[in-house]
Amino acid sequence: MSKTIVVKIGTSSLTQPETGQLALSTIATLAETLCDLRQQGHRVILVSSGAVGVGCGRLGLMERPKTIALKQAVAAVGQGRLIRIYDDLFSIIQQPIAQVLLTRADLVHRSRYLNANNTFQELLNLGVIPIVNENDTVAVEELKFGDNDTLSALVASLVEADWLFLLTDVDRLYSADPRSVPDAKPISLVSSMQELTDLQIQTSGQGSQWGTGGMMTKISAARIAIAAGIRTVITQGRFPRNIAKIMQGELIGTHFIPQPEPTSARKRWIAYGLIPSGKLYLDSGAIAAITKGGKSLLAAGIKALEGEFDNQAAVQLCDSHGYEIARGLVNYNSQELEQICGRHSRDIPEILGYAGVDTVIHRDNLVLI
Ligand SMILES: Nc1ncnc2c1ncn2[C@@H]1O[C@H](COP(=O)(O)OP(=O)(O)O)[C@@H](O)[C@H]1O
Ligand SMILES: N[C@@H](CCC(=O)OP(=O)(O)O)C(=O)O
C-alpha cells in the first residue's frame, strides 16, 4: 500500500565529520533509496539540512557562523549548492525533485498552512520528491523553526505522513549522549509519550559540530509526530537503505509508536503551527478539569498570566512550576484576563462591564501537549 514518508537528514550525516566535505556516498545512496521508494508507489518528502554546513565548506569557514547575518548569508551560498547536488543526483536516476523553502510564518497563518499542504499534495501527485529546508536566509529570529527536526515533524503532520525518519550520526537514541556517557543504554522502542517522559533521557550535548539541537530536538519532533499518528524512527544517516528494511518490519534504530487516536488536524495546528504569545498558570483543579475531565478552561482556575496577547491568540497552559500541559486559543485578551483570572464566570460581566463568554479557552480550542 502507498505510504507517505518524510525523511529528514541532518548536517552531521551529509558531511564528513573530519573535513566538513560532503558525504557523497551517503547522499547518492539516499537519492537511490528515495527513488526506489517512489518506484514502489510511496510518496516521499526529503527534509534536508546542510545549507549552513555546505555554505561554510564552500567559503572555507571552519566553524558554524555565530552572527545571524553571517549565518543567513552562508545559508544562501550553501542552499543553492546543496539543491544543485541533489538535482544532479536525482536527475541521473530520472527522479524529479522540487525545492521547498519554508519559514515559520507559512505555518502560523491558517490559509498559508493549508496552501502549503496543497502544494505538497500537488507535488506528491506529480511524483516529485519535494526537498524541504527552512528558508534560513530570510527567517527572522521570532519566526524561525530553528531546527529541521521540528520542521520535519511539522511537515509530516501537515501532510499526514505515515512515517517520519530522522537520519543522524548516531544509530539510535540512548539514555544519555553516547559520546560523553559510554555506558549509556540504547533505546529501541518508545511506546507512548508517557514512556518517553519516564525514560528521562539526557540530551545534554548540543550535538555534533555542525548539527543544531542534538537529540533534544529529535525527541520533541517525535512527540509532535506521534501525536499526529506518525510512526517515527531515529536511525543512522550513513545507511539510508535501512529505511526500506525498517518499513518491512526490521527493528533498526529507535522506534516511536504513534498515539492510537491522533490529534485532529486543526488541533495540531493550534498546538504546533501557531506560536504561543503568552502563558497561563493554572491551579490543580483546572489542571485536573482539562487533563482528566476534557473540560474547557474557566477564569476561576487561572492563578496568573504572562505576556501580552489578543483575543484568539495561542497561549501555553502551565502548572505552577511553568511546566507546559496544554495550548489553546483564548477568548479574552491579556488585559481582560488580568482582571478576571481567579474569578467566577458569573462575575465576568460585572468586572469587565460587558457580557463575555463563560470559557477562557473552549475545549474545542484546547490541546493537551
Ligand atoms: N541521549 C542521546 N542519545 C543519542 N545521541 C545523543 C543523545 N544526547 C545527545 N546526543 C547527540 O546528538 C547528536 C546528533 O544531533 P545533531 O548533531 O544535531 O545531528 P543532526 O545533524 O543529525 O541533526 C549525536 O551525535 C549525539 O552526540
Ligand atoms: N536549516 C539549517 C539546518 C538546521 C538544522 O536543524 O541542522 P541539523 O541539526 O543538522 O539538522 C541548514 O540547512 O543549515
Coordinates of C-alpha atoms and ligand atoms in Angstrom, one line a residue:
M1 CA 0.0 0.0 0.0
S2 CA 1.2 3.5 -0.8
K3 CA 2.6 5.3 2.2
T4 CA 3.6 8.9 2.8
I5 CA 7.2 9.1 4.1
V6 CA 9.1 12.1 5.4
V7 CA 12.8 11.6 5.7
K8 CA 14.9 14.2 7.5
I9 CA 18.7 14.2 7.1
G10 CA 20.9 16.2 9.4
T11 CA 24.2 18.1 8.5
S12 CA 26.1 15.5 10.6
S13 CA 25.1 12.8 8.1
L14 CA 25.5 14.9 4.9
T15 CA 29.1 16.0 5.7
Q16 CA 32.3 14.2 6.7
P17 CA 32.9 14.8 10.4
E18 CA 36.7 15.3 10.0
T19 CA 36.8 17.6 7.0
G20 CA 33.3 19.1 6.7
Q21 CA 33.3 17.9 3.0
L22 CA 30.1 16.5 1.6
A23 CA 29.5 12.8 2.3
L24 CA 28.9 12.0 -1.4
S25 CA 28.3 8.2 -1.0
T26 CA 25.6 8.9 1.7
I27 CA 23.9 11.4 -0.4
A28 CA 24.0 9.2 -3.5
T29 CA 22.6 6.2 -1.6
L30 CA 19.9 8.3 -0.1
A31 CA 18.9 9.5 -3.5
E32 CA 18.7 5.9 -4.8
T33 CA 16.8 4.8 -1.7
L34 CA 14.2 7.5 -2.0
C35 CA 13.9 6.9 -5.7
D36 CA 13.3 3.2 -5.1
L37 CA 10.6 4.1 -2.5
R38 CA 8.9 6.3 -5.1
Q39 CA 9.0 3.5 -7.7
Q40 CA 7.3 1.2 -5.2
G41 CA 4.5 3.8 -5.2
H42 CA 5.2 5.6 -2.0
R43 CA 5.0 9.4 -1.6
V44 CA 8.3 10.8 -0.4
I45 CA 9.4 14.1 1.1
L46 CA 13.0 14.8 2.0
V47 CA 13.8 17.5 4.6
S48 CA 17.4 18.2 4.2
S49 CA 19.7 20.3 6.4
G50 CA 23.1 21.4 5.2
A51 CA 22.6 24.9 3.8
V52 CA 24.9 26.4 6.5
G53 CA 27.3 23.5 6.6
V54 CA 27.7 23.3 2.8
G55 CA 27.9 27.1 2.6
C56 CA 30.7 27.1 5.2
G57 CA 32.6 24.4 3.2
R58 CA 32.2 26.5 0.0
L59 CA 33.5 29.6 1.7
G60 CA 36.3 27.8 3.7
L61 CA 34.8 28.7 7.1
M62 CA 36.0 26.3 9.7
E63 CA 33.1 26.7 12.2
R64 CA 29.4 27.4 12.3
P65 CA 28.8 31.2 12.0
K66 CA 27.7 32.8 15.2
T67 CA 26.0 36.0 14.0
I68 CA 22.6 35.8 12.4
A69 CA 23.5 37.9 9.4
L70 CA 26.5 35.7 8.6
K71 CA 24.5 32.5 9.0
Q72 CA 21.9 33.9 6.7
A73 CA 24.5 34.8 4.1
V74 CA 26.3 31.5 4.3
A75 CA 22.9 29.6 4.0
A76 CA 22.2 31.5 0.8
V77 CA 25.5 30.2 -0.6
G78 CA 25.0 26.6 0.7
Q79 CA 21.3 26.1 -0.2
G80 CA 21.9 26.7 -3.9
R81 CA 24.9 24.3 -3.9
L82 CA 23.0 21.7 -1.9
I83 CA 20.0 21.6 -4.2
R84 CA 22.2 21.5 -7.3
I85 CA 23.9 18.4 -5.9
Y86 CA 20.5 16.8 -5.2
D87 CA 19.2 17.7 -8.6
D88 CA 22.3 16.3 -10.4
L89 CA 22.0 13.0 -8.4
F90 CA 18.2 12.6 -8.8
S91 CA 18.4 13.6 -12.5
I92 CA 20.8 10.8 -13.2
I93 CA 18.1 8.4 -11.9
Q94 CA 15.3 10.4 -13.6
Q95 CA 13.6 11.4 -10.4
P96 CA 12.2 15.0 -10.5
I97 CA 12.7 17.0 -7.3
A98 CA 11.4 20.4 -6.1
Q99 CA 12.9 22.9 -3.7
V100 CA 10.5 24.0 -0.9
L101 CA 11.8 26.6 1.5
L102 CA 9.5 27.3 4.4
T103 CA 9.5 29.9 7.2
R104 CA 7.6 29.6 10.5
A105 CA 5.1 32.2 9.2
D106 CA 4.0 29.8 6.5
L107 CA 2.5 27.6 9.2
V108 CA 1.2 30.3 11.5
H109 CA -1.4 31.7 9.2
R110 CA -4.1 29.1 8.7
S111 CA -4.6 30.0 5.0
R112 CA -0.8 29.7 4.3
Y113 CA -0.7 26.5 6.3
L114 CA -3.5 25.0 4.1
N115 CA -1.9 26.4 1.0
A116 CA 1.5 24.7 1.9
N117 CA -0.3 21.4 2.2
N118 CA -2.0 21.8 -1.2
T119 CA 1.4 22.5 -2.8
F120 CA 2.9 19.4 -1.2
Q121 CA -0.1 17.3 -2.3
E122 CA 0.3 18.5 -5.9
L123 CA 4.0 17.8 -5.9
L124 CA 3.4 14.3 -4.5
N125 CA 0.6 13.7 -7.0
L126 CA 3.1 14.6 -9.8
G127 CA 5.6 12.0 -8.5
V128 CA 8.0 14.7 -7.4
I129 CA 10.2 14.4 -4.3
P130 CA 10.0 17.8 -2.5
I131 CA 13.3 18.7 -0.8
V132 CA 12.4 21.0 2.1
N133 CA 14.6 23.3 4.3
E134 CA 14.0 26.3 6.4
N135 CA 14.4 29.5 4.4
D136 CA 17.3 30.4 6.6
T137 CA 18.3 33.4 4.5
V138 CA 15.1 35.4 5.3
A139 CA 13.9 33.7 8.5
V140 CA 13.8 36.2 11.4
E141 CA 14.6 35.1 14.9
E142 CA 11.0 35.4 16.3
L143 CA 9.6 33.4 13.3
K144 CA 12.0 30.5 13.0
F145 CA 11.6 26.8 13.2
G146 CA 15.2 26.9 14.4
D147 CA 15.9 23.3 13.7
N148 CA 15.0 20.9 11.0
D149 CA 13.9 18.1 13.3
T150 CA 10.9 20.3 14.3
L151 CA 10.4 21.4 10.7
S152 CA 10.3 17.8 9.5
A153 CA 7.7 16.8 12.2
L154 CA 5.5 19.8 11.3
V155 CA 5.8 18.9 7.6
A156 CA 5.0 15.2 8.4
S157 CA 2.0 16.4 10.5
L158 CA 0.9 18.8 7.7
V159 CA 0.8 16.2 5.0
E160 CA -0.5 13.4 7.4
A161 CA 2.5 11.2 6.7
D162 CA 2.7 7.5 7.8
W163 CA 6.4 7.5 8.6
L164 CA 9.0 10.1 9.8
F165 CA 12.6 9.1 9.6
L166 CA 15.2 11.2 11.4
L167 CA 18.6 10.4 10.0
T168 CA 21.5 11.4 12.1
D169 CA 25.1 10.4 13.1
V170 CA 24.2 8.0 15.9
D171 CA 22.5 4.7 15.3
R172 CA 19.7 5.3 17.8
L173 CA 18.6 7.2 20.9
Y174 CA 20.4 6.4 24.1
S175 CA 19.6 7.1 27.8
A176 CA 22.3 9.8 27.5
D177 CA 24.7 11.1 24.9
P178 CA 26.9 8.1 24.0
R179 CA 29.7 10.4 23.1
S180 CA 30.2 11.5 26.7
V181 CA 28.5 8.6 28.5
P182 CA 30.0 5.4 27.0
D183 CA 27.7 3.1 29.0
A184 CA 24.5 4.9 28.0
K185 CA 21.7 2.4 27.3
P186 CA 20.3 2.1 23.8
I187 CA 16.6 2.6 23.4
S188 CA 14.9 0.6 20.7
L189 CA 11.2 1.2 21.3
V190 CA 9.2 4.1 22.8
S191 CA 5.6 3.1 23.1
S192 CA 4.0 6.3 24.4
M193 CA 4.6 9.9 25.3
Q194 CA 4.4 9.0 29.0
E195 CA 7.1 6.3 28.5
L196 CA 9.2 9.0 26.8
T197 CA 8.9 11.3 29.8
D198 CA 9.5 8.4 32.2
L199 CA 12.7 7.4 30.5
Q200 CA 14.2 10.8 31.5
I201 CA 16.6 10.7 28.6
Q202 CA 19.6 13.1 28.9
T203 CA 20.3 15.1 25.8
S204 CA 22.8 17.4 27.4
G205 CA 25.1 17.7 24.3
Q206 CA 24.4 20.3 21.7
G207 CA 25.0 17.6 19.1
S208 CA 27.8 17.3 16.6
Q209 CA 29.9 20.3 15.4
W210 CA 27.6 21.2 12.5
G211 CA 24.3 19.9 13.8
T212 CA 21.6 22.0 15.5
G213 CA 19.9 20.9 18.7
G214 CA 21.3 17.5 19.2
M215 CA 18.9 14.8 20.4
M216 CA 16.6 17.2 22.3
T217 CA 15.0 18.5 19.1
K218 CA 14.6 14.9 17.7
I219 CA 12.7 14.0 20.8
S220 CA 10.4 17.0 20.6
A221 CA 10.0 16.2 16.9
A222 CA 9.0 12.6 17.8
R223 CA 6.4 14.0 20.2
I224 CA 4.8 16.2 17.6
A225 CA 4.8 13.3 15.0
I226 CA 3.4 10.6 17.3
A227 CA 0.6 12.9 18.4
A228 CA -0.3 13.1 14.7
G229 CA -0.3 9.3 14.4
I230 CA 3.0 9.1 12.6
R231 CA 5.5 6.3 13.3
T232 CA 8.8 7.9 13.9
V233 CA 12.3 6.4 13.7
I234 CA 15.7 7.8 14.7
T235 CA 18.4 6.0 12.7
Q236 CA 21.8 6.4 11.2
G237 CA 22.1 8.5 8.1
R238 CA 25.1 6.6 6.8
F239 CA 22.9 3.7 5.9
P240 CA 19.9 5.1 4.0
R241 CA 19.0 1.6 2.7
N242 CA 17.9 0.8 6.3
I243 CA 14.7 2.9 5.6
A244 CA 13.3 0.2 3.3
K245 CA 14.3 -2.6 5.8
I246 CA 12.6 -0.7 8.7
M247 CA 9.4 -0.3 6.6
Q248 CA 9.5 -4.1 6.1
G249 CA 9.5 -4.6 9.9
E250 CA 13.1 -4.7 11.0
L251 CA 13.7 -3.0 14.4
I252 CA 16.6 -0.9 13.4
G253 CA 17.2 2.4 15.3
T254 CA 14.7 3.8 17.8
H255 CA 11.0 3.5 17.0
F256 CA 8.3 5.8 18.5
I257 CA 4.9 4.2 18.3
P258 CA 2.2 6.6 17.2
Q259 CA -0.6 7.7 19.5
P260 CA -3.7 5.4 18.8
E261 CA -6.1 8.3 18.4
P262 CA -4.2 11.1 16.6
T263 CA -5.0 14.7 17.5
S264 CA -7.2 16.3 14.8
A265 CA -5.5 18.4 12.1
R266 CA -7.0 21.7 13.5
K267 CA -5.8 21.0 17.0
R268 CA -2.3 20.1 15.7
W269 CA -2.2 23.5 14.0
I270 CA -3.2 25.2 17.3
A271 CA -0.6 23.2 19.2
Y272 CA 2.4 23.3 16.9
G273 CA 1.6 25.6 13.9
L274 CA 0.8 28.7 16.0
I275 CA 3.4 30.4 18.1
P276 CA 2.2 30.9 21.6
S277 CA 2.2 34.6 22.8
G278 CA 1.6 34.1 26.5
K279 CA 1.4 31.7 29.4
L280 CA -1.5 31.0 31.8
Y281 CA -0.6 29.4 35.2
L282 CA -3.4 27.1 36.4
D283 CA -4.4 25.7 39.8
S284 CA -4.6 22.0 40.4
G285 CA -8.4 21.9 39.9
A286 CA -8.2 23.5 36.5
I287 CA -5.4 21.1 35.5
A288 CA -7.5 18.1 36.5
A289 CA -10.5 19.5 34.7
I290 CA -8.7 19.9 31.4
T291 CA -6.5 16.8 31.5
K292 CA -8.8 14.3 33.0
G293 CA -12.2 15.8 32.5
G294 CA -11.8 17.0 28.9
K295 CA -13.3 20.3 30.1
S296 CA -13.0 23.9 28.9
L297 CA -10.8 26.3 30.9
L298 CA -12.6 28.8 33.2
A299 CA -11.2 32.0 34.6
A300 CA -11.5 30.7 38.2
G301 CA -8.7 28.2 37.6
I302 CA -6.1 30.7 36.3
K303 CA -3.7 31.8 39.0
A304 CA -1.5 34.2 37.0
L305 CA -0.6 35.1 33.4
E306 CA 2.4 36.3 31.4
G307 CA 2.7 38.1 28.1
E308 CA 0.5 40.5 26.1
F309 CA -1.9 38.9 23.7
D310 CA -5.1 39.5 21.8
N311 CA -8.3 37.6 21.9
Q312 CA -8.0 34.3 19.9
A313 CA -4.2 34.2 20.4
A314 CA -2.5 30.9 21.2
V315 CA -1.2 30.6 24.8
Q316 CA 0.6 27.9 26.8
L317 CA -1.2 26.4 29.8
C318 CA 1.3 25.6 32.6
D319 CA 1.3 24.2 36.1
S320 CA 2.7 26.4 38.9
H321 CA 6.3 25.3 38.0
G322 CA 5.9 26.6 34.5
Y323 CA 5.7 23.0 33.1
E324 CA 3.5 23.1 29.9
I325 CA 0.4 21.0 29.9
A326 CA -1.7 22.3 27.1
R327 CA -2.1 25.0 24.5
G328 CA -5.2 26.8 23.4
L329 CA -6.9 29.8 21.8
V330 CA -8.1 32.4 24.3
N331 CA -11.5 34.1 24.3
Y332 CA -10.1 37.1 26.1
N333 CA -7.1 39.4 25.6
S334 CA -4.4 39.7 28.3
Q335 CA -5.7 42.9 29.8
E336 CA -9.2 41.4 30.3
L337 CA -7.7 38.2 31.7
E338 CA -5.6 40.2 34.2
Q339 CA -8.9 41.4 35.6
I340 CA -10.9 38.2 35.6
C341 CA -8.3 35.5 36.5
G342 CA -9.2 33.6 39.6
R343 CA -12.8 34.9 39.4
H344 CA -16.0 33.0 38.9
S345 CA -17.5 33.2 35.4
R346 CA -20.7 34.7 36.7
D347 CA -18.7 37.8 37.9
I348 CA -17.2 38.5 34.5
P349 CA -19.9 40.9 33.2
E350 CA -19.7 43.0 36.3
I351 CA -15.9 43.1 36.3
L352 CA -15.5 43.9 32.6
G353 CA -18.7 45.9 32.3
Y354 CA -19.9 43.7 29.4
A355 CA -21.0 40.2 28.9
G356 CA -18.2 37.9 27.9
V357 CA -18.2 34.2 27.1
D358 CA -18.1 31.7 30.1
T359 CA -15.0 29.9 29.0
V360 CA -11.5 31.4 28.7
I361 CA -10.5 28.6 26.4
H362 CA -13.2 26.4 24.9
R363 CA -12.3 22.7 24.9
D364 CA -12.6 22.6 21.1
N365 CA -9.7 25.1 21.0
L366 CA -7.6 23.4 23.7
V367 CA -5.0 20.7 23.1
L368 CA -3.1 18.7 25.7
I369 CA 0.7 18.6 25.0
Ligands
LIG1 N1 20.5 10.7 24.5 C1 21.2 10.8 23.4 N2 21.2 9.7 22.5 C2 21.9 9.8 21.4 N3 22.6 10.9 20.9 C3 22.6 12.0 21.7 C4 21.9 12.0 23.0 N4 22.1 13.2 23.5 C5 22.8 13.9 22.7 N5 23.2 13.2 21.6 C6 24.0 13.7 20.5 O1 23.2 14.2 19.4 C7 23.9 14.1 18.2 C8 23.0 14.2 17.0 O2 22.4 15.5 16.9 P1 22.9 16.6 15.8 O3 24.4 16.8 15.8 O4 22.0 17.8 16.0 O5 22.5 15.8 14.5 P2 21.9 16.1 13.1 O6 22.8 17.0 12.4 O7 21.7 14.8 12.5 O8 20.5 16.8 13.4 C9 24.7 12.9 18.3 O9 25.9 12.9 17.6 C10 25.0 12.7 19.9 O10 26.3 13.1 20.2
LIG2 N1 18.4 24.9 8.1 C1 19.7 24.6 8.6 C2 19.7 23.3 9.3 C3 19.3 23.4 10.8 C4 19.4 22.1 11.5 O1 18.4 21.6 12.1 O2 20.5 21.3 11.2 P1 20.7 19.8 11.7 O3 20.7 19.7 13.2 O4 22.0 19.4 11.1 O5 19.5 19.0 11.1 C5 20.6 24.4 7.4 O6 20.2 24.0 6.3 O7 21.8 24.5 7.6

